[in-house]
Amino acid sequence: MLQVKTPEEVWELIRAEFVPLPHRSEHVSLPESVGRVLAEDITAEEYVPDFDRSTVDGYALSAADSFGCSESVPAILPVTGQVLMGESADFTLPKGSCVYVPTGGAIPKGADCAVMLEYTEDYGDGSIGVMKPGAPGMNMIFRGDDVYPGKLILRAGRVLSAEDIGALAAVGRTEVPVSRRLRVGVISTGDELVPPEQKPGPGQVRDVNAPMLTAMLGAWGAEVKNYGIVADDEELLRGKMEQAAQECDAVLVSGGSSVGVKDAACRIIEHMGKLLLHGIAIKPGKPTILGRSGNKPLVGLPGHPVAACFVAKLFVLPLLGRLLGREDAQYPVTAELTESVSANHGRAQVNACRLEQTEKGLLAIPIRSKSGLITQLAGADGYFIIDRDCEGLPKGAKVNVFMN
Amino acid sequence: MLQVKTPEEVWELIRAEFVPLPHRSEHVSLPESVGRVLAEDITAEEYVPDFDRSTVDGYALSAADSFGCSESVPAILPVTGQVLMGESADFTLPKGSCVYVPTGGAIPKGADCAVMLEYTEDYGDGSIGVMKPGAPGMNMIFRGDDVYPGKLILRAGRVLSAEDIGALAAVGRTEVPVSRRLRVGVISTGDELVPPEQKPGPGQVRDVNAPMLTAMLGAWGAEVKNYGIVADDEELLRGKMEQAAQECDAVLVSGGSSVGVKDAACRIIEHMGKLLLHGIAIKPGKPTILGRSGNKPLVGLPGHPVAACFVAKLFVLPLLGRLLGREDAQYPVTAELTESVSANHGRAQVNACRLEQTEKGLLAIPIRSKSGLITQLAGADGYFIIDRDCEGLPKGAKVNVFMN
């Protein structure tokens, strides 16, 4: 019999027992790549911009030609032309002159700064007065300032944000190498379960875990294959789990809350591969099983939806992320508890809460929930964790809230 | 000429000038509804569970029959049967007896608690010994504990989470009324722009804003229609904007960084409806225009990608959310600056940063970025805002970081 493990030991176990899957990349178009996991480091192959640009509407000139000028003694320079947007400036500015340049326009050779329109006066005779001295590099972006060949733009493993898409567009990477989506098989077990669209008869309840896990995994970026509801029967469950392990990259079985079914799930996992874990010192969520068949995770989640939800967030998503080499840390927000919360189990306790922004700061309103009462989680904004050594938190305590 | 407005004034303006769109709901299936905006309050129509349930494997009995028992003096009760999972318990437990009940199983009439298996001993003669007294309600969930008819489950406007999907499944709402996705038209302007898949010629740069905005809006939940790149020409731009306003719920025009084009965009908006705003006191992002044609937002975003990115996050997403009555507050995480950041513009300053979790706490590493250097935003984790009245932040200062 395996010992119950602390959350930290479980995360350690995940890192030790599972490795990122090799050869899983596919190419998708730029807009499709948002939220996907980058499969390779992206390095630039060119200069961005490919020319020196002005960051203002004004005049390109040699800063030296404006030194010492002021509003009362402007530097007077002939305007020898203008740069048009989207066109090159393939001429050399004669010493002692200037050209008009729009924001984003090219700065010609011979010029080393741009002076804003506001600090110049057009004399109408083909010359201007510069009333504020320039300095080399002023109001300019140089060739390669943004990107140069060989510059590392993004690292493999990153979950691509809109900003990242912008950077990829800037360097012309319109086909993006991303990790293929993981396919996750979801199985619900329990003689008492009926599908959500069915009205439960006496003694029956609707299957909450399959739609909840499907939504969670889908939002995270996995492709979910549902294997429906399996009765509490070891042979039937074994068949479904083996089929799912064949067809998917990971298998989640939820339910089987009775001791017998949990034992059956353990036997099936041992038969299919290796049982790694039986029990996590967390509340709710203790009756969790983890094993693997090769590098494929086989997870037995608690039947209670609230427990299944927390275990999936805390352990299953990081485990799936590990398979992709996915790097996305989640950082908590700090909030103040509006009431005390007791905890006294020798287990870490996960507690859902709502958040409320007030003038005094951000408040965390704990949601009291008997294990299994899923509708009490509806409307929750996040959750916080009370340490196993902590006997509870007083009203006013600061908690770290992880967002849903 | 309209005055430059502070960010707070802009948010106020959005609330004052735009109202949630009426009659926009459609029904989608449960798994499809994650991340969508709930269009109606959801109220339960039944009891969940519909029967009293045990939360443990053990024996259902009348607590009174176990009062005073202990390990040395167990209460001895005949076992008159067992409740099977998924079946009703439509009998009344005879006084002074008990039935076996699995976790989640129905508790029969006459019983008012469940005693865990661990605290009983099976004598093998059809009776058990109870070694720890029960109490009424112990280890039970009562009918309607989770949900009862008329209970408000979820409010309209909520962005549905996986937990919410679980709650909807529990009450049998498998077709979910959600707001139709907003359709947002995106136009890029600028003579210097080429599509990202094209290699820029001299003086040209790739269009970064259209793919970046498409990714951001798509991830947020909008449907994006791209109108491509329009040259800096008032008539062409007017035609595209009018077409986009016909076909979409909102129109975003980015670029046109030159003063002339900004003025053209203002004239076009005034012609199409009402100009509400010209300039936000924020850096980067000042050259922002906002107007409306009826209740349709017409937004002119800065051409610089970094500025366009921040303005879209800070103002465009809340504005689109307003059209849907969408309620999703974003709460910042607190981190410590690893270096000082200067700010001295009379404008609020938005600064991108990376986050790093260390033993000392969460660190924010500010990203130094000239406006327009989009690749410096690649790899950023979030951004913080420095108040307009603040002259900069020292190393070690706490900042509130909004995640990307």
mmCIF file with all atom_site columns, C-alpha atoms in Angstrom, chain A residues 30-31 34 46 48-51 53 55 57 85-88 102-104 106 137 140-142 145-147 151 153-154 158 161-167 169-174 191-192 196-197 199-208 211-212 214-216 219 232 257-259 304 309 313 329 331-334 355-357 362 370-381 403-404, chain B residues 30-31 34 46 48-51 53 55 57 85-88 102-104 106 137 140-142 145-147 151 153-154 158 161-167 169-174 191-192 196-197 199-208 211-212 214-216 219 232 257-259 304 309 313 329 331-334 355-357 362 370-381 403-404:
data_model
loop_
_atom_site.group_PDB
_atom_site.id
_atom_site.type_symbol
_atom_site.label_atom_id
_atom_site.label_alt_id
_atom_site.label_comp_id
_atom_site.label_asym_id
_atom_site.label_entity_id
_atom_site.label_seq_id
_atom_site.pdbx_PDB_ins_code
_atom_site.Cartn_x
_atom_site.Cartn_y
_atom_site.Cartn_z
_atom_site.occupancy
_atom_site.B_iso_or_equiv
_atom_site.pdbx_formal_charge
_atom_site.auth_seq_id
_atom_site.auth_comp_id
_atom_site.auth_asym_id
_atom_site.auth_atom_id
_atom_site.pdbx_PDB_model_num
ATOM 1   C CA . LEU A 1 30  ? -0.512  33.235 -36.552 1.00 0.00 ? 30  LEU A CA 1
ATOM 2   C CA . PRO A 1 31  ? -4.041  34.001 -35.273 1.00 0.00 ? 31  PRO A CA 1
ATOM 3   C CA . VAL A 1 34  ? -2.735  32.310 -29.387 1.00 0.00 ? 34  VAL A CA 1
ATOM 4   C CA . GLU A 1 46  ? 16.396  39.727 -40.039 1.00 0.00 ? 46  GLU A CA 1
ATOM 5   C CA . VAL A 1 48  ? 13.357  44.989 -37.433 1.00 0.00 ? 48  VAL A CA 1
ATOM 6   C CA . PRO A 1 49  ? 13.119  47.731 -38.379 1.00 0.00 ? 49  PRO A CA 1
ATOM 7   C CA . ASP A 1 50  ? 15.317  47.264 -41.391 1.00 0.00 ? 50  ASP A CA 1
ATOM 8   C CA . PHE A 1 51  ? 16.089  51.008 -41.483 1.00 0.00 ? 51  PHE A CA 1
ATOM 9   C CA . ARG A 1 53  ? 13.103  55.375 -38.269 1.00 0.00 ? 53  ARG A CA 1
ATOM 10  C CA . THR A 1 55  ? 9.437   58.249 -33.779 1.00 0.00 ? 55  THR A CA 1
ATOM 11  C CA . ASP A 1 57  ? 6.557   63.977 -37.053 1.00 0.00 ? 57  ASP A CA 1
ATOM 12  C CA . MET A 1 85  ? 5.867   56.880 -45.381 1.00 0.00 ? 85  MET A CA 1
ATOM 13  C CA . GLY A 1 86  ? 6.703   53.443 -46.687 1.00 0.00 ? 86  GLY A CA 1
ATOM 14  C CA . GLU A 1 87  ? 9.473   54.695 -48.916 1.00 0.00 ? 87  GLU A CA 1
ATOM 15  C CA . SER A 1 88  ? 13.191  54.457 -48.474 1.00 0.00 ? 88  SER A CA 1
ATOM 16  C CA . PRO A 1 102 ? 6.716   61.575 -40.624 1.00 0.00 ? 102 PRO A CA 1
ATOM 17  C CA . THR A 1 103 ? 6.419   59.316 -37.555 1.00 0.00 ? 103 THR A CA 1
ATOM 18  C CA . GLY A 1 104 ? 7.790   55.934 -38.600 1.00 0.00 ? 104 GLY A CA 1
ATOM 19  C CA . ALA A 1 106 ? 13.020  56.531 -42.692 1.00 0.00 ? 106 ALA A CA 1
ATOM 20  C CA . GLY A 1 137 ? 19.821  59.391 -31.631 1.00 0.00 ? 137 GLY A CA 1
ATOM 21  C CA . MET A 1 140 ? 14.892  57.679 -33.540 1.00 0.00 ? 140 MET A CA 1
ATOM 22  C CA . ILE A 1 141 ? 14.677  53.911 -33.586 1.00 0.00 ? 141 ILE A CA 1
ATOM 23  C CA . PHE A 1 142 ? 17.788  52.452 -35.189 1.00 0.00 ? 142 PHE A CA 1
ATOM 24  C CA . ASP A 1 145 ? 16.857  48.188 -32.339 1.00 0.00 ? 145 ASP A CA 1
ATOM 25  C CA . ASP A 1 146 ? 13.851  45.910 -32.057 1.00 0.00 ? 146 ASP A CA 1
ATOM 26  C CA . VAL A 1 147 ? 15.244  42.750 -33.627 1.00 0.00 ? 147 VAL A CA 1
ATOM 27  C CA . LYS A 1 151 ? 18.086  37.475 -31.403 1.00 0.00 ? 151 LYS A CA 1
ATOM 28  C CA . ILE A 1 153 ? 12.429  36.248 -29.488 1.00 0.00 ? 153 ILE A CA 1
ATOM 29  C CA . LEU A 1 154 ? 10.499  33.543 -27.626 1.00 0.00 ? 154 LEU A CA 1
ATOM 30  C CA . ARG A 1 158 ? 5.740   29.506 -23.684 1.00 0.00 ? 158 ARG A CA 1
ATOM 31  C CA . SER A 1 161 ? -0.032  35.693 -25.664 1.00 0.00 ? 161 SER A CA 1
ATOM 32  C CA . ALA A 1 162 ? -1.363  38.375 -27.991 1.00 0.00 ? 162 ALA A CA 1
ATOM 33  C CA . GLU A 1 163 ? 1.898   40.308 -27.468 1.00 0.00 ? 163 GLU A CA 1
ATOM 34  C CA . ASP A 1 164 ? 3.868   37.242 -28.524 1.00 0.00 ? 164 ASP A CA 1
ATOM 35  C CA . ILE A 1 165 ? 1.727   36.995 -31.662 1.00 0.00 ? 165 ILE A CA 1
ATOM 36  C CA . GLY A 1 166 ? 2.625   40.621 -32.348 1.00 0.00 ? 166 GLY A CA 1
ATOM 37  C CA . ALA A 1 167 ? 6.330   39.833 -32.029 1.00 0.00 ? 167 ALA A CA 1
ATOM 38  C CA . ALA A 1 169 ? 4.204   39.018 -36.871 1.00 0.00 ? 169 ALA A CA 1
ATOM 39  C CA . ALA A 1 170 ? 6.989   41.610 -36.626 1.00 0.00 ? 170 ALA A CA 1
ATOM 40  C CA . VAL A 1 171 ? 9.611   39.022 -37.613 1.00 0.00 ? 171 VAL A CA 1
ATOM 41  C CA . GLY A 1 172 ? 7.413   37.436 -40.274 1.00 0.00 ? 172 GLY A CA 1
ATOM 42  C CA . ARG A 1 173 ? 6.809   34.102 -38.562 1.00 0.00 ? 173 ARG A CA 1
ATOM 43  C CA . THR A 1 174 ? 3.302   33.529 -39.867 1.00 0.00 ? 174 THR A CA 1
ATOM 44  C CA . ASP A 1 191 ? -23.814 3.181  -10.584 1.00 0.00 ? 191 ASP A CA 1
ATOM 45  C CA . GLU A 1 192 ? -25.646 6.289  -9.359  1.00 0.00 ? 192 GLU A CA 1
ATOM 46  C CA . PRO A 1 196 ? -26.609 15.692 -17.236 1.00 0.00 ? 196 PRO A CA 1
ATOM 47  C CA . GLU A 1 197 ? -29.408 15.852 -19.813 1.00 0.00 ? 197 GLU A CA 1
ATOM 48  C CA . LYS A 1 199 ? -33.567 13.595 -14.995 1.00 0.00 ? 199 LYS A CA 1
ATOM 49  C CA . PRO A 1 200 ? -32.173 11.505 -12.116 1.00 0.00 ? 200 PRO A CA 1
ATOM 50  C CA . GLY A 1 201 ? -34.418 8.771  -10.756 1.00 0.00 ? 201 GLY A CA 1
ATOM 51  C CA . PRO A 1 202 ? -34.563 7.810  -7.071  1.00 0.00 ? 202 PRO A CA 1
ATOM 52  C CA . GLY A 1 203 ? -31.034 7.402  -5.662  1.00 0.00 ? 203 GLY A CA 1
ATOM 53  C CA . GLN A 1 204 ? -29.435 8.826  -8.815  1.00 0.00 ? 204 GLN A CA 1
ATOM 54  C CA . VAL A 1 205 ? -27.495 12.025 -9.479  1.00 0.00 ? 205 VAL A CA 1
ATOM 55  C CA . ARG A 1 206 ? -26.259 13.696 -12.629 1.00 0.00 ? 206 ARG A CA 1
ATOM 56  C CA . ASP A 1 207 ? -22.680 13.240 -13.769 1.00 0.00 ? 207 ASP A CA 1
ATOM 57  C CA . VAL A 1 208 ? -21.056 16.595 -13.024 1.00 0.00 ? 208 VAL A CA 1
ATOM 58  C CA . PRO A 1 211 ? -18.710 18.151 -18.287 1.00 0.00 ? 211 PRO A CA 1
ATOM 59  C CA . MET A 1 212 ? -16.712 20.088 -15.679 1.00 0.00 ? 212 MET A CA 1
ATOM 60  C CA . THR A 1 214 ? -14.183 18.681 -20.271 1.00 0.00 ? 214 THR A CA 1
ATOM 61  C CA . ALA A 1 215 ? -14.664 22.426 -19.856 1.00 0.00 ? 215 ALA A CA 1
ATOM 62  C CA . MET A 1 216 ? -11.547 22.825 -17.697 1.00 0.00 ? 216 MET A CA 1
ATOM 63  C CA . ALA A 1 219 ? -10.102 25.930 -21.735 1.00 0.00 ? 219 ALA A CA 1
ATOM 64  C CA . ASP A 1 232 ? -18.886 0.150  -10.835 1.00 0.00 ? 232 ASP A CA 1
ATOM 65  C CA . SER A 1 257 ? -16.030 6.643  -4.471  1.00 0.00 ? 257 SER A CA 1
ATOM 66  C CA . SER A 1 258 ? -16.520 3.315  -2.742  1.00 0.00 ? 258 SER A CA 1
ATOM 67  C CA . VAL A 1 259 ? -13.434 1.585  -1.361  1.00 0.00 ? 259 VAL A CA 1
ATOM 68  C CA . HIS A 1 304 ? -17.096 14.418 -5.357  1.00 0.00 ? 304 HIS A CA 1
ATOM 69  C CA . CYS A 1 309 ? -12.201 20.088 -9.461  1.00 0.00 ? 309 CYS A CA 1
ATOM 70  C CA . LYS A 1 313 ? -6.455  22.135 -11.105 1.00 0.00 ? 313 LYS A CA 1
ATOM 71  C CA . ALA A 1 329 ? 3.279   29.768 -13.693 1.00 0.00 ? 329 ALA A CA 1
ATOM 72  C CA . TYR A 1 331 ? 0.566   33.687 -9.453  1.00 0.00 ? 331 TYR A CA 1
ATOM 73  C CA . PRO A 1 332 ? -1.958  34.363 -6.701  1.00 0.00 ? 332 PRO A CA 1
ATOM 74  C CA . VAL A 1 333 ? -3.558  37.666 -5.783  1.00 0.00 ? 333 VAL A CA 1
ATOM 75  C CA . THR A 1 334 ? -3.493  38.725 -2.151  1.00 0.00 ? 334 THR A CA 1
ATOM 76  C CA . LEU A 1 355 ? -13.385 38.275 -4.369  1.00 0.00 ? 355 LEU A CA 1
ATOM 77  C CA . GLU A 1 356 ? -14.701 41.751 -3.786  1.00 0.00 ? 356 GLU A CA 1
ATOM 78  C CA . GLN A 1 357 ? -12.815 44.948 -4.509  1.00 0.00 ? 357 GLN A CA 1
ATOM 79  C CA . LEU A 1 362 ? -9.425  43.261 -2.035  1.00 0.00 ? 362 LEU A CA 1
ATOM 80  C CA . LYS A 1 370 ? -19.603 20.427 2.182   1.00 0.00 ? 370 LYS A CA 1
ATOM 81  C CA . SER A 1 371 ? -17.603 18.210 -0.127  1.00 0.00 ? 371 SER A CA 1
ATOM 82  C CA . GLY A 1 372 ? -19.784 17.460 -3.114  1.00 0.00 ? 372 GLY A CA 1
ATOM 83  C CA . LEU A 1 373 ? -21.833 20.638 -3.205  1.00 0.00 ? 373 LEU A CA 1
ATOM 84  C CA . ILE A 1 374 ? -20.752 21.799 -6.622  1.00 0.00 ? 374 ILE A CA 1
ATOM 85  C CA . THR A 1 375 ? -23.265 24.603 -6.957  1.00 0.00 ? 375 THR A CA 1
ATOM 86  C CA . GLN A 1 376 ? -21.563 26.361 -4.067  1.00 0.00 ? 376 GLN A CA 1
ATOM 87  C CA . LEU A 1 377 ? -18.536 26.650 -6.323  1.00 0.00 ? 377 LEU A CA 1
ATOM 88  C CA . ALA A 1 378 ? -20.618 28.328 -9.003  1.00 0.00 ? 378 ALA A CA 1
ATOM 89  C CA . GLY A 1 379 ? -19.790 31.988 -8.852  1.00 0.00 ? 379 GLY A CA 1
ATOM 90  C CA . ALA A 1 380 ? -16.485 31.419 -7.047  1.00 0.00 ? 380 ALA A CA 1
ATOM 91  C CA . ASP A 1 381 ? -13.615 33.542 -8.302  1.00 0.00 ? 381 ASP A CA 1
ATOM 92  C CA . MET A 1 403 ? -7.954  32.623 -9.807  1.00 0.00 ? 403 MET A CA 1
ATOM 93  C CA . ASN A 1 404 ? -10.317 30.160 -11.485 1.00 0.00 ? 404 ASN A CA 1
ATOM 94  C CA . LEU B 1 30  ? -22.644 22.726 -21.930 1.00 0.00 ? 30  LEU B CA 1
ATOM 95  C CA . PRO B 1 31  ? -19.013 22.090 -22.972 1.00 0.00 ? 31  PRO B CA 1
ATOM 96  C CA . VAL B 1 34  ? -16.989 27.652 -20.997 1.00 0.00 ? 34  VAL B CA 1
ATOM 97  C CA . GLU B 1 46  ? -35.401 20.973 -8.709  1.00 0.00 ? 46  GLU B CA 1
ATOM 98  C CA . VAL B 1 48  ? -30.036 18.443 -5.814  1.00 0.00 ? 48  VAL B CA 1
ATOM 99  C CA . PRO B 1 49  ? -29.604 15.923 -4.442  1.00 0.00 ? 49  PRO B CA 1
ATOM 100 C CA . ASP B 1 50  ? -33.163 14.755 -4.660  1.00 0.00 ? 50  ASP B CA 1
ATOM 101 C CA . PHE B 1 51  ? -32.716 12.432 -1.660  1.00 0.00 ? 51  PHE B CA 1
ATOM 102 C CA . ARG B 1 53  ? -27.266 10.932 0.899   1.00 0.00 ? 53  ARG B CA 1
ATOM 103 C CA . THR B 1 55  ? -21.005 11.090 2.534   1.00 0.00 ? 55  THR B CA 1
ATOM 104 C CA . ASP B 1 57  ? -19.106 4.201  3.457   1.00 0.00 ? 57  ASP B CA 1
ATOM 105 C CA . MET B 1 85  ? -25.643 2.904  -5.264  1.00 0.00 ? 85  MET B CA 1
ATOM 106 C CA . GLY B 1 86  ? -28.039 4.484  -7.701  1.00 0.00 ? 86  GLY B CA 1
ATOM 107 C CA . GLU B 1 87  ? -31.086 2.906  -6.065  1.00 0.00 ? 87  GLU B CA 1
ATOM 108 C CA . SER B 1 88  ? -33.664 4.454  -3.844  1.00 0.00 ? 88  SER B CA 1
ATOM 109 C CA . PRO B 1 102 ? -22.061 3.333  0.442   1.00 0.00 ? 102 PRO B CA 1
ATOM 110 C CA . THR B 1 103 ? -20.679 6.874  -0.055  1.00 0.00 ? 103 THR B CA 1
ATOM 111 C CA . GLY B 1 104 ? -23.323 8.761  -2.019  1.00 0.00 ? 104 GLY B CA 1
ATOM 112 C CA . ALA B 1 106 ? -29.501 7.046  -0.162  1.00 0.00 ? 106 ALA B CA 1
ATOM 113 C CA . GLY B 1 137 ? -27.188 14.798 10.409  1.00 0.00 ? 137 GLY B CA 1
ATOM 114 C CA . MET B 1 140 ? -25.123 13.223 5.502   1.00 0.00 ? 140 MET B CA 1
ATOM 115 C CA . ILE B 1 141 ? -26.093 15.605 2.739   1.00 0.00 ? 141 ILE B CA 1
ATOM 116 C CA . PHE B 1 142 ? -29.803 16.365 2.919   1.00 0.00 ? 142 PHE B CA 1
ATOM 117 C CA . ASP B 1 145 ? -28.640 20.879 0.517   1.00 0.00 ? 145 ASP B CA 1
ATOM 118 C CA . ASP B 1 146 ? -26.918 21.713 -2.732  1.00 0.00 ? 146 ASP B CA 1
ATOM 119 C CA . VAL B 1 147 ? -29.838 23.107 -4.737  1.00 0.00 ? 147 VAL B CA 1
ATOM 120 C CA . LYS B 1 151 ? -32.185 28.972 -5.792  1.00 0.00 ? 151 LYS B CA 1
ATOM 121 C CA . ILE B 1 153 ? -27.193 29.450 -9.275  1.00 0.00 ? 153 ILE B CA 1
ATOM 122 C CA . LEU B 1 154 ? -25.458 31.952 -11.557 1.00 0.00 ? 154 LEU B CA 1
ATOM 123 C CA . ARG B 1 158 ? -20.755 35.945 -15.608 1.00 0.00 ? 158 ARG B CA 1
ATOM 124 C CA . SER B 1 161 ? -15.788 28.802 -15.564 1.00 0.00 ? 161 SER B CA 1
ATOM 125 C CA . ALA B 1 162 ? -15.373 25.045 -15.423 1.00 0.00 ? 162 ALA B CA 1
ATOM 126 C CA . GLU B 1 163 ? -16.921 25.096 -11.934 1.00 0.00 ? 163 GLU B CA 1
ATOM 127 C CA . ASP B 1 164 ? -19.937 26.955 -13.306 1.00 0.00 ? 164 ASP B CA 1
ATOM 128 C CA . ILE B 1 165 ? -20.276 24.301 -16.022 1.00 0.00 ? 165 ILE B CA 1
ATOM 129 C CA . GLY B 1 166 ? -20.284 21.706 -13.234 1.00 0.00 ? 166 GLY B CA 1
ATOM 130 C CA . ALA B 1 167 ? -23.080 23.524 -11.457 1.00 0.00 ? 167 ALA B CA 1
ATOM 131 C CA . ALA B 1 169 ? -24.637 20.072 -15.229 1.00 0.00 ? 169 ALA B CA 1
ATOM 132 C CA . ALA B 1 170 ? -25.797 19.362 -11.669 1.00 0.00 ? 170 ALA B CA 1
ATOM 133 C CA . VAL B 1 171 ? -29.101 21.157 -12.289 1.00 0.00 ? 171 VAL B CA 1
ATOM 134 C CA . GLY B 1 172 ? -29.530 19.691 -15.774 1.00 0.00 ? 172 GLY B CA 1
ATOM 135 C CA . ARG B 1 173 ? -29.045 22.905 -17.771 1.00 0.00 ? 173 ARG B CA 1
ATOM 136 C CA . THR B 1 174 ? -27.367 21.345 -20.777 1.00 0.00 ? 174 THR B CA 1
ATOM 137 C CA . ASP B 1 191 ? 1.418   53.548 -46.252 1.00 0.00 ? 191 ASP B CA 1
ATOM 138 C CA . GLU B 1 192 ? 4.444   51.832 -44.698 1.00 0.00 ? 192 GLU B CA 1
ATOM 139 C CA . PRO B 1 196 ? 3.197   39.910 -41.901 1.00 0.00 ? 196 PRO B CA 1
ATOM 140 C CA . GLU B 1 197 ? 3.783   37.185 -44.485 1.00 0.00 ? 197 GLU B CA 1
ATOM 141 C CA . LYS B 1 199 ? 9.112   40.779 -46.599 1.00 0.00 ? 199 LYS B CA 1
ATOM 142 C CA . PRO B 1 200 ? 9.187   44.544 -46.058 1.00 0.00 ? 200 PRO B CA 1
ATOM 143 C CA . GLY B 1 201 ? 10.878  46.618 -48.757 1.00 0.00 ? 201 GLY B CA 1
ATOM 144 C CA . PRO B 1 202 ? 12.881  49.750 -48.015 1.00 0.00 ? 202 PRO B CA 1
ATOM 145 C CA . GLY B 1 203 ? 10.998  52.038 -45.632 1.00 0.00 ? 203 GLY B CA 1
ATOM 146 C CA . GLN B 1 204 ? 8.315   49.397 -44.970 1.00 0.00 ? 204 GLN B CA 1
ATOM 147 C CA . VAL B 1 205 ? 7.414   47.424 -41.841 1.00 0.00 ? 205 VAL B CA 1
ATOM 148 C CA . ARG B 1 206 ? 5.096   44.509 -41.234 1.00 0.00 ? 206 ARG B CA 1
ATOM 149 C CA . ASP B 1 207 ? 1.597   45.089 -39.866 1.00 0.00 ? 207 ASP B CA 1
ATOM 150 C CA . VAL B 1 208 ? 1.829   43.895 -36.279 1.00 0.00 ? 208 VAL B CA 1
ATOM 151 C CA . PRO B 1 211 ? -2.614  39.912 -35.912 1.00 0.00 ? 211 PRO B CA 1
ATOM 152 C CA . MET B 1 212 ? -1.973  41.040 -32.331 1.00 0.00 ? 212 MET B CA 1
ATOM 153 C CA . THR B 1 214 ? -7.026  39.525 -33.642 1.00 0.00 ? 214 THR B CA 1
ATOM 154 C CA . ALA B 1 215 ? -5.309  37.203 -31.155 1.00 0.00 ? 215 ALA B CA 1
ATOM 155 C CA . MET B 1 216 ? -6.239  39.355 -28.162 1.00 0.00 ? 216 MET B CA 1
ATOM 156 C CA . ALA B 1 219 ? -8.810  34.958 -26.771 1.00 0.00 ? 219 ALA B CA 1
ATOM 157 C CA . ASP B 1 232 ? -3.295  56.818 -45.489 1.00 0.00 ? 232 ASP B CA 1
ATOM 158 C CA . SER B 1 257 ? 0.242   57.832 -36.704 1.00 0.00 ? 257 SER B CA 1
ATOM 159 C CA . SER B 1 258 ? 0.663   61.052 -38.602 1.00 0.00 ? 258 SER B CA 1
ATOM 160 C CA . VAL B 1 259 ? -1.316  64.055 -37.420 1.00 0.00 ? 259 VAL B CA 1
ATOM 161 C CA . HIS B 1 304 ? 2.787   51.806 -32.327 1.00 0.00 ? 304 HIS B CA 1
ATOM 162 C CA . CYS B 1 309 ? -1.630  46.689 -27.122 1.00 0.00 ? 309 CYS B CA 1
ATOM 163 C CA . LYS B 1 313 ? -6.301  45.904 -22.933 1.00 0.00 ? 313 LYS B CA 1
ATOM 164 C CA . ALA B 1 329 ? -12.884 42.000 -12.874 1.00 0.00 ? 329 ALA B CA 1
ATOM 165 C CA . TYR B 1 331 ? -7.173  41.555 -10.067 1.00 0.00 ? 331 TYR B CA 1
ATOM 166 C CA . PRO B 1 332 ? -3.445  42.284 -9.984  1.00 0.00 ? 332 PRO B CA 1
ATOM 167 C CA . VAL B 1 333 ? -0.733  40.268 -8.256  1.00 0.00 ? 333 VAL B CA 1
ATOM 168 C CA . THR B 1 334 ? 1.709   42.121 -6.036  1.00 0.00 ? 334 THR B CA 1
ATOM 169 C CA . LEU B 1 355 ? 7.638   37.960 -13.136 1.00 0.00 ? 355 LEU B CA 1
ATOM 170 C CA . GLU B 1 356 ? 9.975   35.684 -11.268 1.00 0.00 ? 356 GLU B CA 1
ATOM 171 C CA . GLN B 1 357 ? 9.084   33.654 -8.206  1.00 0.00 ? 357 GLN B CA 1
ATOM 172 C CA . LEU B 1 362 ? 7.533   37.482 -6.357  1.00 0.00 ? 362 LEU B CA 1
ATOM 173 C CA . LYS B 1 370 ? 10.915  52.345 -26.582 1.00 0.00 ? 370 LYS B CA 1
ATOM 174 C CA . SER B 1 371 ? 7.403   52.777 -27.873 1.00 0.00 ? 371 SER B CA 1
ATOM 175 C CA . GLY B 1 372 ? 7.036   50.564 -30.901 1.00 0.00 ? 372 GLY B CA 1
ATOM 176 C CA . LEU B 1 373 ? 9.451   47.801 -29.942 1.00 0.00 ? 373 LEU B CA 1
ATOM 177 C CA . ILE B 1 374 ? 6.941   45.004 -29.876 1.00 0.00 ? 374 ILE B CA 1
ATOM 178 C CA . THR B 1 375 ? 9.440   42.182 -29.554 1.00 0.00 ? 375 THR B CA 1
ATOM 179 C CA . GLN B 1 376 ? 10.416  43.540 -26.166 1.00 0.00 ? 376 GLN B CA 1
ATOM 180 C CA . LEU B 1 377 ? 6.908   42.680 -25.065 1.00 0.00 ? 377 LEU B CA 1
ATOM 181 C CA . ALA B 1 378 ? 7.360   39.111 -26.213 1.00 0.00 ? 378 ALA B CA 1
ATOM 182 C CA . GLY B 1 379 ? 7.906   37.056 -23.115 1.00 0.00 ? 379 GLY B CA 1
ATOM 183 C CA . ALA B 1 380 ? 6.346   39.659 -20.820 1.00 0.00 ? 380 ALA B CA 1
ATOM 184 C CA . ASP B 1 381 ? 4.071   38.253 -18.129 1.00 0.00 ? 381 ASP B CA 1
ATOM 185 C CA . MET B 1 403 ? -1.315  39.491 -16.023 1.00 0.00 ? 403 MET B CA 1
ATOM 186 C CA . ASN B 1 404 ? -1.285  39.243 -19.811 1.00 0.00 ? 404 ASN B CA 1
#
